[in-house]
Amino acid sequence: MTATRESLETLLMERALSDPELAAATDTVPDRPILPDVIVVKVGGQSLMDRGREAVYPVVDELVEVKRTHRLLIGTGGGTRARHAYSLAAELGLPTGVLSGIGAAVSGQNAQMLGYLMARHGVPVVGGEAFSALALYLGESGAAIFSGMPPYDMWQRVPADGVIPPYRTDAGCYLVAETYGCRRMIFIKDEDGLYTANPKTDPSATLIPEITVDELTALDLPDLVVERPLLELMRHARHVREIQIVNGLRPGLVRRAVEGEHVGTIIRSGS
Amino acid sequence: MTTAKDVPSALMRQTLLDRELVKPVERPVVRVLPWLTVVSIGGRAIIDRGRDVLLPVVDELRALLPEHRMLVLTGAGVRARHVLGVGLDLGLPTGVLASLASVESEQNGHLVAALLAAEGVSYLPHGGTAHQLAVHLAASRAVVSNAFPPYGLHEFPPAVGKIPVHRSDAGAFLLADAYGAQRLVYVKDRDLGTATIGAAELRDRGDSPVDALVLDLMANAKHVREIHVVNGRDRGALSDAVNGKPAGTVIAA
């Protein structure tokens, strides 16, 4: 049942914002997705950008081709420089918040580089305030690039162990897709999808083509192709209830995933 | 197969998700500003009540300036409730609601900063609070900032409904812990008496004077292992808490 506007407003004025009845009343208000036909793709940092032209140019060509028929929001990952900075900062005893800010600069550099490569096709890099003009950029050029790291900075959540920011570029790109109510979220990485272990270090690892968040959580894998907290975010998502991880080193998979084909691993919020 | 251009580091080529591989780089976390006192002023509890309640709290803050270097954070109140109501009715998502509500706590910060401006206190936006706090507190005894964290469009989808989960209380806690602050005091319109209560116990009781999310965040905090909650309408309670005297309720991790 839909809460009446009056009862919702009464609850909003009288209850704590964490009140369960208030939460339930807000749950029934119909959503209006902001950019429902947009597809968010994340270009991996370590998996693609750090490999240079051999890996990046074909992906850029594919994205340019795809943006003729689909509107794309392209987020970027961090990669090896983020790992260096995290390692250095952690060793210096610096807190998660400082690491989060430094990590954001790395995905920012990757966004900048991708932006220069796609500039001739009219694709801008957007950040901060420019997000409010997103619709214009997408309308004009069919695509826009953003830095994948969420802006949590000194307010980043602290992990149970250590100081590495738990919400990084996978979570950042995904949350953009969820907030804008986008149609799809595709992670372009350098593996065919999710494996039972890290396929780069464990030859016995096997591909999991399709899995739910619950099933994946139950497996409790020691390593994962996407950030672990992303699974918890997906569980509660209203719009982006599945993600696909595809191999950007294999030509054509990005386009097929954008068009809705199952070409990598699909992780679903529920069955 | 192409090869990546790596920067050598202990975390090189890792997913950063393997718990065992990440361990070797961990060290005890330093307190970035060990002398910092963070005071979070409730929007609805204090600021919305206007001069009768807010001015005495501001007077107390003013009197504390010579002895303490403070980051004063302001929460959002009734206007945030209103904008949440309008935004919800329009069908806007949580991330947008978070941005809208954060504007209200920011405006409350400007009000409080203006009341303390003659003492050299200014409002500092998120970026300055995250990156230039040390220099501002070298120039002045205190600054005022927005207690809402800058989650905005990147706010998490809540477990139920659409109200943003990272609000003033959580924002103040995360920031105080990142800075390794000496003390975090929440100024509310109630406390649970002069007592020390465990966060887990309080969670079970369900009558926490701070947002329940803070009780959860305390479990992972590196430095802020206890928080103080005082009733801003009890004159002197804020001053006592900042001075380390028994006042209000202490919530311990």
Coordinates of C-alpha atoms in Angstrom, one line a residue:
Chain A
M1 CA 0.0 0.0 0.0
T2 CA 1.2 3.5 -0.8
A3 CA 1.6 5.8 2.2
T4 CA -0.4 8.9 1.8
R5 CA 1.5 12.1 1.3
E6 CA 0.1 13.4 4.6
S7 CA 1.1 10.4 6.7
L8 CA 4.6 10.4 5.2
E9 CA 5.0 14.1 5.9
T10 CA 3.8 13.6 9.5
L11 CA 6.3 10.8 10.0
L12 CA 9.0 13.0 8.5
M13 CA 8.3 15.8 10.9
E14 CA 7.7 13.8 14.0
R15 CA 10.0 10.8 13.9
A16 CA 13.8 10.2 13.9
L17 CA 15.1 9.8 10.4
S18 CA 16.2 6.3 11.3
D19 CA 12.6 5.4 12.3
P20 CA 11.5 2.0 10.8
E21 CA 7.9 3.2 10.1
L22 CA 9.2 6.3 8.3
A23 CA 11.6 4.1 6.3
A24 CA 8.7 1.8 5.4
A25 CA 6.6 4.8 4.3
T26 CA 9.3 6.1 2.0
D27 CA 9.7 2.7 0.5
T28 CA 6.3 2.8 -1.1
V29 CA 6.7 6.2 -2.9
P30 CA 7.0 5.6 -6.6
D31 CA 10.5 6.2 -8.0
R32 CA 11.2 8.4 -11.0
P33 CA 14.5 7.2 -12.5
I34 CA 16.6 10.2 -13.6
L35 CA 18.5 8.7 -16.6
P36 CA 16.7 5.4 -17.2
D37 CA 18.1 4.7 -20.7
V38 CA 21.8 5.4 -19.8
I39 CA 24.3 2.6 -19.5
V40 CA 27.2 2.9 -17.1
V41 CA 30.5 1.2 -18.0
K42 CA 33.5 1.1 -15.8
V43 CA 36.9 1.0 -17.5
G44 CA 39.3 -0.8 -15.1
G45 CA 42.4 0.9 -13.9
Q46 CA 44.8 -2.0 -13.2
S47 CA 43.0 -4.3 -15.7
L48 CA 42.9 -1.9 -18.7
M49 CA 44.4 1.7 -18.3
D50 CA 47.7 0.4 -16.8
R51 CA 48.1 -1.8 -19.9
G52 CA 48.4 1.2 -22.1
R53 CA 47.4 1.6 -25.8
E54 CA 47.3 -2.1 -26.6
A55 CA 44.4 -2.6 -24.2
V56 CA 42.9 0.9 -24.1
Y57 CA 42.7 1.9 -27.8
P58 CA 40.4 -1.1 -28.8
V59 CA 38.1 -0.4 -25.8
V60 CA 38.0 3.3 -26.7
D61 CA 37.1 2.4 -30.3
E62 CA 34.4 0.1 -29.1
L63 CA 32.9 2.7 -26.7
V64 CA 32.9 5.3 -29.5
E65 CA 31.1 2.9 -31.8
V66 CA 28.6 2.0 -29.1
K67 CA 27.8 5.6 -28.2
R68 CA 26.2 6.0 -31.6
T69 CA 23.3 3.9 -30.5
H70 CA 23.5 4.0 -26.7
R71 CA 24.1 6.7 -24.2
L72 CA 27.1 5.9 -22.0
L73 CA 28.4 7.1 -18.7
I74 CA 32.0 5.9 -18.5
G75 CA 33.6 5.6 -15.1
T76 CA 37.3 4.9 -14.5
G77 CA 39.2 2.8 -12.0
G78 CA 42.4 3.5 -10.1
G79 CA 45.1 0.8 -10.7
T80 CA 48.7 0.4 -9.9
R81 CA 49.4 4.0 -8.8
A82 CA 46.5 3.8 -6.3
R83 CA 48.0 0.6 -5.0
H84 CA 51.4 2.2 -4.6
A85 CA 49.9 5.2 -2.8
Y86 CA 47.7 3.0 -0.5
S87 CA 50.7 0.9 0.3
L88 CA 52.9 3.9 1.1
A89 CA 50.2 5.7 3.1
A90 CA 49.3 2.6 5.1
E91 CA 52.9 2.0 6.0
L92 CA 53.1 5.6 7.2
G93 CA 50.2 4.9 9.5
L94 CA 47.8 7.3 7.8
P95 CA 44.0 6.9 8.2
T96 CA 41.6 5.5 5.6
G97 CA 40.2 9.0 4.9
V98 CA 43.6 10.2 3.7
L99 CA 44.0 7.1 1.5
S100 CA 40.5 7.7 0.0
G101 CA 41.4 11.2 -1.1
I102 CA 44.7 10.1 -2.6
G103 CA 43.1 7.2 -4.4
A104 CA 40.5 9.6 -5.9
A105 CA 43.3 11.4 -7.7
V106 CA 44.4 8.3 -9.5
S107 CA 41.0 7.5 -11.0
G108 CA 40.8 11.2 -11.8
Q109 CA 44.1 10.9 -13.9
N110 CA 42.6 7.9 -15.7
A111 CA 39.5 9.8 -16.4
Q112 CA 41.6 12.6 -17.8
M113 CA 43.6 10.3 -20.0
L114 CA 40.5 8.6 -21.3
G115 CA 39.0 12.0 -21.9
Y116 CA 41.9 13.1 -24.1
L117 CA 41.6 9.9 -26.1
M118 CA 37.8 10.4 -26.6
A119 CA 37.9 14.2 -27.0
R120 CA 37.9 14.0 -30.9
H121 CA 34.6 12.2 -30.6
G122 CA 33.1 15.0 -28.5
V123 CA 33.2 13.1 -25.2
P124 CA 33.8 15.3 -22.1
V125 CA 35.1 14.5 -18.6
V126 CA 32.7 15.5 -16.0
G127 CA 33.2 15.8 -12.2
G128 CA 31.7 17.6 -9.2
E129 CA 29.4 20.4 -10.2
A130 CA 29.4 19.4 -13.9
F131 CA 27.4 16.3 -12.9
S132 CA 24.4 18.6 -12.9
A133 CA 24.9 19.2 -16.7
L134 CA 25.2 15.4 -17.4
A135 CA 22.0 15.3 -19.4
L136 CA 23.3 18.0 -21.8
Y137 CA 26.6 16.2 -22.3
L138 CA 24.9 12.9 -22.9
G139 CA 22.5 14.5 -25.3
E140 CA 25.3 16.3 -27.2
S141 CA 27.9 13.6 -27.4
G142 CA 26.2 10.3 -26.3
A143 CA 28.8 9.7 -23.6
A144 CA 30.6 11.4 -20.7
I145 CA 33.5 10.2 -18.6
F146 CA 33.8 10.5 -14.8
S147 CA 36.3 9.5 -12.2
G148 CA 35.1 6.3 -10.5
M149 CA 36.2 7.0 -6.9
P150 CA 33.4 8.1 -4.7
P151 CA 33.9 11.5 -3.0
Y152 CA 33.9 10.2 0.5
D153 CA 37.4 11.5 1.2
M154 CA 38.0 12.0 5.0
W155 CA 34.5 10.5 5.5
Q156 CA 35.2 7.2 3.9
R157 CA 34.0 4.2 6.0
V158 CA 36.8 2.5 7.9
P159 CA 37.3 -1.2 7.2
A160 CA 37.3 -3.8 10.0
D161 CA 41.0 -4.6 9.4
G162 CA 43.6 -2.2 8.1
V163 CA 43.1 1.1 6.4
I164 CA 42.4 0.5 2.7
P165 CA 39.2 2.3 1.7
P166 CA 36.5 -0.3 1.3
Y167 CA 34.4 1.7 -1.1
R168 CA 36.5 2.4 -4.2
T169 CA 35.9 2.8 -7.9
D170 CA 33.6 -0.3 -8.3
A171 CA 31.3 1.0 -5.6
G172 CA 31.7 4.6 -6.9
C173 CA 30.6 3.7 -10.5
Y174 CA 27.9 1.5 -9.3
L175 CA 26.4 4.1 -7.0
V176 CA 26.3 6.6 -9.9
A177 CA 24.3 4.0 -11.9
E178 CA 22.0 3.4 -9.0
T179 CA 21.3 7.0 -8.2
Y180 CA 20.6 7.9 -11.8
G181 CA 18.4 4.9 -12.2
C182 CA 20.4 3.7 -15.2
R183 CA 19.6 0.7 -17.3
R184 CA 22.8 -1.3 -16.9
M185 CA 26.1 -1.4 -15.1
I186 CA 29.0 -3.1 -16.9
F187 CA 32.5 -3.6 -15.4
I188 CA 35.2 -3.9 -18.1
K189 CA 38.0 -5.9 -16.7
D190 CA 40.8 -8.1 -18.0
E191 CA 39.2 -11.4 -17.0
D192 CA 36.2 -13.2 -18.5
G193 CA 34.3 -12.6 -15.3
L194 CA 34.1 -13.8 -11.8
Y195 CA 36.1 -16.9 -10.9
T196 CA 36.2 -19.2 -7.9
A197 CA 39.6 -17.7 -7.1
N198 CA 42.0 -15.2 -8.6
P199 CA 42.6 -16.7 -12.0
K200 CA 45.9 -14.7 -12.3
T201 CA 47.4 -16.6 -9.3
D202 CA 45.3 -19.8 -9.1
P203 CA 45.2 -22.0 -12.2
S204 CA 42.4 -24.2 -10.7
A205 CA 40.0 -21.2 -10.7
T206 CA 36.9 -21.7 -12.7
L207 CA 34.5 -19.1 -14.2
I208 CA 31.1 -18.5 -12.6
P209 CA 28.9 -17.2 -15.4
E210 CA 26.0 -16.2 -13.3
I211 CA 25.4 -15.9 -9.5
T212 CA 23.2 -14.0 -7.0
V213 CA 24.6 -11.8 -4.2
D214 CA 23.4 -14.3 -1.6
E215 CA 25.1 -17.2 -3.3
L216 CA 28.3 -15.3 -3.8
T217 CA 28.3 -14.1 -0.1
A218 CA 27.8 -17.7 1.0
L219 CA 30.8 -18.8 -1.1
D220 CA 33.0 -16.4 1.0
L221 CA 35.7 -16.4 -1.7
P222 CA 39.1 -15.2 -0.5
D223 CA 39.4 -12.9 -3.5
L224 CA 36.8 -11.3 -5.8
V225 CA 36.7 -9.6 -9.1
V226 CA 34.6 -6.7 -7.7
E227 CA 34.9 -4.9 -4.4
R228 CA 33.2 -6.9 -1.7
P229 CA 31.0 -4.0 -0.2
L230 CA 29.5 -3.6 -3.7
L231 CA 27.5 -6.8 -3.0
E232 CA 25.9 -5.3 0.0
L233 CA 25.0 -2.1 -2.0
M234 CA 23.4 -4.3 -4.7
R235 CA 21.3 -6.1 -2.1
H236 CA 19.4 -2.9 -1.3
A237 CA 19.4 -1.3 -4.8
R238 CA 16.1 -0.1 -6.3
H239 CA 17.2 0.2 -9.9
V240 CA 20.5 -1.5 -10.8
R241 CA 19.7 -5.1 -9.6
E242 CA 22.3 -6.8 -11.7
I243 CA 25.8 -6.1 -13.0
Q244 CA 27.9 -7.7 -15.6
I245 CA 31.7 -8.2 -15.6
V246 CA 33.2 -8.5 -19.1
N247 CA 36.7 -9.0 -20.5
G248 CA 37.7 -5.8 -22.3
L249 CA 40.7 -7.5 -23.9
R250 CA 38.4 -9.6 -26.0
P251 CA 37.0 -7.5 -28.9
G252 CA 33.3 -7.0 -29.2
L253 CA 32.2 -8.0 -25.7
V254 CA 31.6 -4.5 -24.5
R255 CA 29.1 -3.8 -27.3
R256 CA 27.4 -7.1 -26.7
A257 CA 27.1 -6.5 -23.0
V258 CA 25.8 -3.0 -23.6
E259 CA 23.1 -4.5 -25.8
G260 CA 22.1 -6.8 -23.0
E261 CA 23.9 -10.0 -24.0
H262 CA 25.3 -12.3 -21.4
V263 CA 29.0 -12.4 -22.3
G264 CA 30.8 -12.4 -18.9
T265 CA 29.6 -12.9 -15.4
I266 CA 26.3 -11.6 -14.3
I267 CA 25.8 -10.9 -10.6
R268 CA 22.2 -10.4 -9.5
S269 CA 20.8 -8.7 -6.4
G270 CA 18.2 -11.5 -6.0
S271 CA 17.1 -14.6 -7.8
Chain B
M1 CA 48.2 -10.7 -23.8
T2 CA 49.3 -7.2 -23.0
T3 CA 51.3 -6.5 -19.9
A4 CA 50.5 -3.7 -17.4
K5 CA 53.0 -0.9 -16.6
D6 CA 53.3 -1.4 -12.9
V7 CA 54.6 0.8 -10.1
P8 CA 56.3 -1.5 -7.7
S9 CA 54.5 -1.7 -4.3
A10 CA 53.5 -4.2 -1.7
L11 CA 50.0 -4.1 -3.1
M12 CA 51.0 -4.4 -6.8
R13 CA 48.7 -6.4 -9.0
Q14 CA 46.4 -7.2 -6.1
T15 CA 42.7 -6.9 -6.2
L16 CA 43.1 -5.4 -2.6
L17 CA 40.4 -7.8 -1.6
D18 CA 42.4 -10.7 -0.4
R19 CA 42.5 -10.2 3.3
E20 CA 45.8 -12.1 3.7
L21 CA 47.7 -10.2 1.0
V22 CA 46.7 -6.8 2.3
K23 CA 47.9 -7.4 5.9
P24 CA 51.7 -6.8 5.4
V25 CA 51.3 -3.1 4.8
E26 CA 49.2 -2.4 7.9
R27 CA 50.6 -0.2 10.7
P28 CA 49.0 1.4 13.7
V29 CA 47.1 4.5 12.4
V30 CA 48.4 7.8 13.6
R31 CA 46.3 10.6 15.1
V32 CA 46.4 13.3 12.4
L33 CA 45.1 16.0 14.8
P34 CA 45.5 14.5 18.3
W35 CA 44.5 17.7 20.1
L36 CA 41.3 18.2 18.1
T37 CA 37.9 18.5 19.8
V38 CA 34.9 17.9 17.6
V39 CA 31.6 19.3 18.7
S40 CA 28.5 18.3 16.7
I41 CA 25.4 20.5 17.2
G42 CA 22.1 19.0 16.5
G43 CA 20.0 20.7 13.8
R44 CA 16.6 19.8 15.1
A45 CA 17.7 19.4 18.7
I46 CA 19.5 22.8 19.1
I47 CA 19.6 25.0 16.0
D48 CA 16.0 24.9 15.1
R49 CA 15.0 25.9 18.6
G50 CA 16.4 29.3 17.9
R51 CA 17.9 31.9 20.2
D52 CA 16.7 30.5 23.5
V53 CA 18.6 27.2 23.0
L54 CA 21.2 28.0 20.4
L55 CA 22.7 31.2 21.8
P56 CA 23.6 29.7 25.2
V57 CA 25.4 26.8 23.3
V58 CA 27.2 29.3 21.2
D59 CA 28.2 31.2 24.4
E60 CA 29.7 28.1 25.8
L61 CA 31.6 27.4 22.6
R62 CA 32.9 31.0 22.7
A63 CA 34.1 30.5 26.3
L64 CA 35.9 27.3 25.3
L65 CA 37.9 28.8 22.5
P66 CA 40.9 29.9 24.6
E67 CA 41.5 26.4 25.9
H68 CA 40.4 24.2 23.0
R69 CA 40.9 23.9 19.3
M70 CA 37.6 22.9 18.0
L71 CA 35.9 21.7 14.8
V72 CA 32.2 22.6 15.2
L73 CA 29.8 20.7 13.0
T74 CA 26.2 21.5 12.4
G75 CA 23.4 19.1 11.7
A76 CA 20.3 19.5 9.6
G77 CA 16.8 20.1 11.0
V78 CA 13.3 20.8 10.0
R79 CA 14.1 22.2 6.6
A80 CA 15.9 19.0 5.7
R81 CA 12.7 17.1 6.7
H82 CA 10.8 19.4 4.4
V83 CA 13.1 19.0 1.4
L84 CA 13.2 15.3 1.9
G85 CA 9.4 15.3 1.9
V86 CA 9.2 17.3 -1.4
G87 CA 12.0 15.2 -3.0
L88 CA 10.4 11.9 -2.0
D89 CA 7.1 13.1 -3.4
L90 CA 8.8 13.9 -6.7
G91 CA 10.2 10.4 -6.8
L92 CA 13.8 11.4 -6.5
P93 CA 16.4 8.9 -5.5
T94 CA 18.3 8.6 -2.2
G95 CA 21.5 10.1 -3.6
V96 CA 19.7 13.3 -4.6
L97 CA 17.9 13.4 -1.3
A98 CA 21.3 13.2 0.4
S99 CA 22.6 16.2 -1.6
L100 CA 19.4 18.2 -0.8
A101 CA 19.5 17.5 2.9
S102 CA 23.2 18.3 3.2
V103 CA 22.4 21.9 2.0
E104 CA 20.4 22.4 5.2
S105 CA 23.2 21.4 7.6
E106 CA 25.5 23.6 5.6
Q107 CA 23.2 26.6 6.0
N108 CA 23.1 25.9 9.7
G109 CA 26.9 26.0 9.7
H110 CA 26.8 29.4 8.2
L111 CA 24.5 30.6 10.9
V112 CA 26.6 29.3 13.7
A113 CA 29.8 30.6 12.1
A114 CA 28.4 34.1 11.7
L115 CA 27.6 34.1 15.5
L116 CA 31.3 33.3 16.2
A117 CA 32.8 35.3 13.4
A118 CA 34.0 38.1 15.8
E119 CA 36.1 35.5 17.5
G120 CA 37.8 34.6 14.2
V121 CA 35.6 31.6 13.5
S122 CA 34.6 30.9 9.9
Y123 CA 32.6 28.3 8.0
L124 CA 34.8 25.9 6.1
P125 CA 33.3 23.8 3.3
H126 CA 33.9 20.0 3.0
G127 CA 37.1 20.4 0.9
G128 CA 38.7 22.8 3.3
T129 CA 37.7 20.7 6.3
A130 CA 39.2 17.6 4.7
H131 CA 42.4 19.2 3.5
Q132 CA 43.1 22.6 5.1
L133 CA 41.8 22.1 8.7
A134 CA 45.2 22.2 10.3
V135 CA 46.1 25.6 8.8
H136 CA 42.7 27.0 9.7
L137 CA 43.0 25.8 13.2
A138 CA 46.5 27.3 13.4
A139 CA 45.0 30.7 12.4
S140 CA 41.9 30.4 14.6
R141 CA 40.8 28.4 17.6
A142 CA 37.8 26.9 15.9
V143 CA 36.1 26.4 12.5
V144 CA 32.5 25.5 11.7
S145 CA 31.7 22.9 9.0
N146 CA 28.9 20.8 7.7
A147 CA 28.2 17.6 9.8
F148 CA 26.7 15.8 6.8
P149 CA 29.4 13.8 5.0
P150 CA 29.9 14.5 1.3
Y151 CA 28.2 11.3 0.2
G152 CA 25.7 13.1 -2.0
L153 CA 25.0 11.3 -5.2
H154 CA 27.1 8.4 -3.9
E155 CA 24.9 7.8 -0.9
F156 CA 24.2 4.1 -0.3
P157 CA 20.8 2.6 -1.1
P158 CA 19.2 2.1 2.4
A159 CA 18.1 -1.3 3.5
V160 CA 14.5 -0.1 3.5
G161 CA 13.1 3.0 1.9
K162 CA 14.9 6.0 0.6
I163 CA 16.1 8.2 3.5
P164 CA 19.8 8.8 3.2
V165 CA 21.7 6.7 5.8
H166 CA 24.9 8.9 6.2
R167 CA 23.6 11.9 8.0
S168 CA 25.0 14.4 10.5
D169 CA 25.8 12.0 13.4
A170 CA 27.6 9.6 11.1
G171 CA 29.4 12.3 9.3
A172 CA 30.8 13.8 12.5
F173 CA 31.9 10.4 13.7
L174 CA 33.7 9.4 10.5
L175 CA 35.5 12.7 10.3
A176 CA 36.5 12.8 14.0
D177 CA 37.9 9.3 13.7
A178 CA 39.8 10.0 10.5
Y179 CA 41.5 13.0 12.2
G180 CA 42.1 10.9 15.4
A181 CA 40.3 13.6 17.4
Q182 CA 40.8 13.7 21.1
R183 CA 37.1 14.0 21.8
L184 CA 33.8 14.0 20.1
V185 CA 30.8 15.6 21.8
Y186 CA 27.3 15.5 20.4
V187 CA 25.0 18.4 21.5
K188 CA 21.5 17.0 21.5
D189 CA 18.3 17.8 23.3
R190 CA 18.5 14.8 25.6
D191 CA 21.1 12.5 27.1
L192 CA 20.7 9.2 29.0
G193 CA 21.9 10.6 32.3
T194 CA 25.5 10.8 33.5
A195 CA 26.6 7.3 32.7
T196 CA 28.7 5.2 30.4
I197 CA 26.9 2.8 28.2
G198 CA 28.3 0.3 25.7
A199 CA 27.3 0.9 22.0
A200 CA 26.1 -2.7 21.7
E201 CA 23.9 -2.4 24.7
L202 CA 22.5 0.9 23.5
R203 CA 21.7 -0.6 20.2
D204 CA 19.7 -3.4 21.8
R205 CA 17.8 -0.9 24.0
G206 CA 16.8 1.1 20.9
D207 CA 16.8 4.5 22.5
S208 CA 20.1 5.8 21.4
P209 CA 20.4 9.6 21.5
V210 CA 22.7 9.4 18.4
D211 CA 21.9 7.9 15.1
A212 CA 22.2 4.1 15.4
L213 CA 24.6 4.0 12.5
V214 CA 27.2 5.7 14.7
L215 CA 26.9 2.7 17.1
D216 CA 27.7 0.4 14.2
L217 CA 30.6 2.6 12.9
M218 CA 32.2 2.6 16.4
A219 CA 33.1 -1.1 16.0
N220 CA 35.6 -0.3 13.2
A221 CA 36.9 3.1 14.5
K222 CA 40.6 3.4 14.9
H223 CA 40.6 6.2 17.5
V224 CA 37.3 7.4 18.6
R225 CA 36.4 4.6 21.0
E226 CA 33.9 6.7 23.0
I227 CA 31.6 9.6 22.3
H228 CA 29.9 12.1 24.5
V229 CA 26.3 13.1 24.3
V230 CA 25.1 16.1 26.2
N231 CA 21.8 17.9 26.5
G232 CA 22.4 21.3 25.1
R233 CA 19.7 22.7 27.2
D234 CA 21.6 21.9 30.4
R235 CA 23.8 24.9 30.8
G236 CA 27.4 23.9 31.3
A237 CA 27.1 20.3 30.1
L238 CA 28.8 21.0 26.8
S239 CA 31.7 22.8 28.6
D240 CA 32.1 20.0 31.1
A241 CA 32.2 17.4 28.4
V242 CA 34.8 19.3 26.4
N243 CA 36.8 19.8 29.5
G244 CA 36.8 16.1 30.3
K245 CA 34.5 16.4 33.4
P246 CA 31.6 14.0 33.9
A247 CA 28.6 15.4 31.9
G248 CA 25.9 13.7 29.9
T249 CA 26.2 10.2 28.6
V250 CA 29.4 8.5 27.4
I251 CA 28.9 5.8 24.7
A252 CA 31.8 3.4 24.6
A253 CA 32.6 1.0 21.7

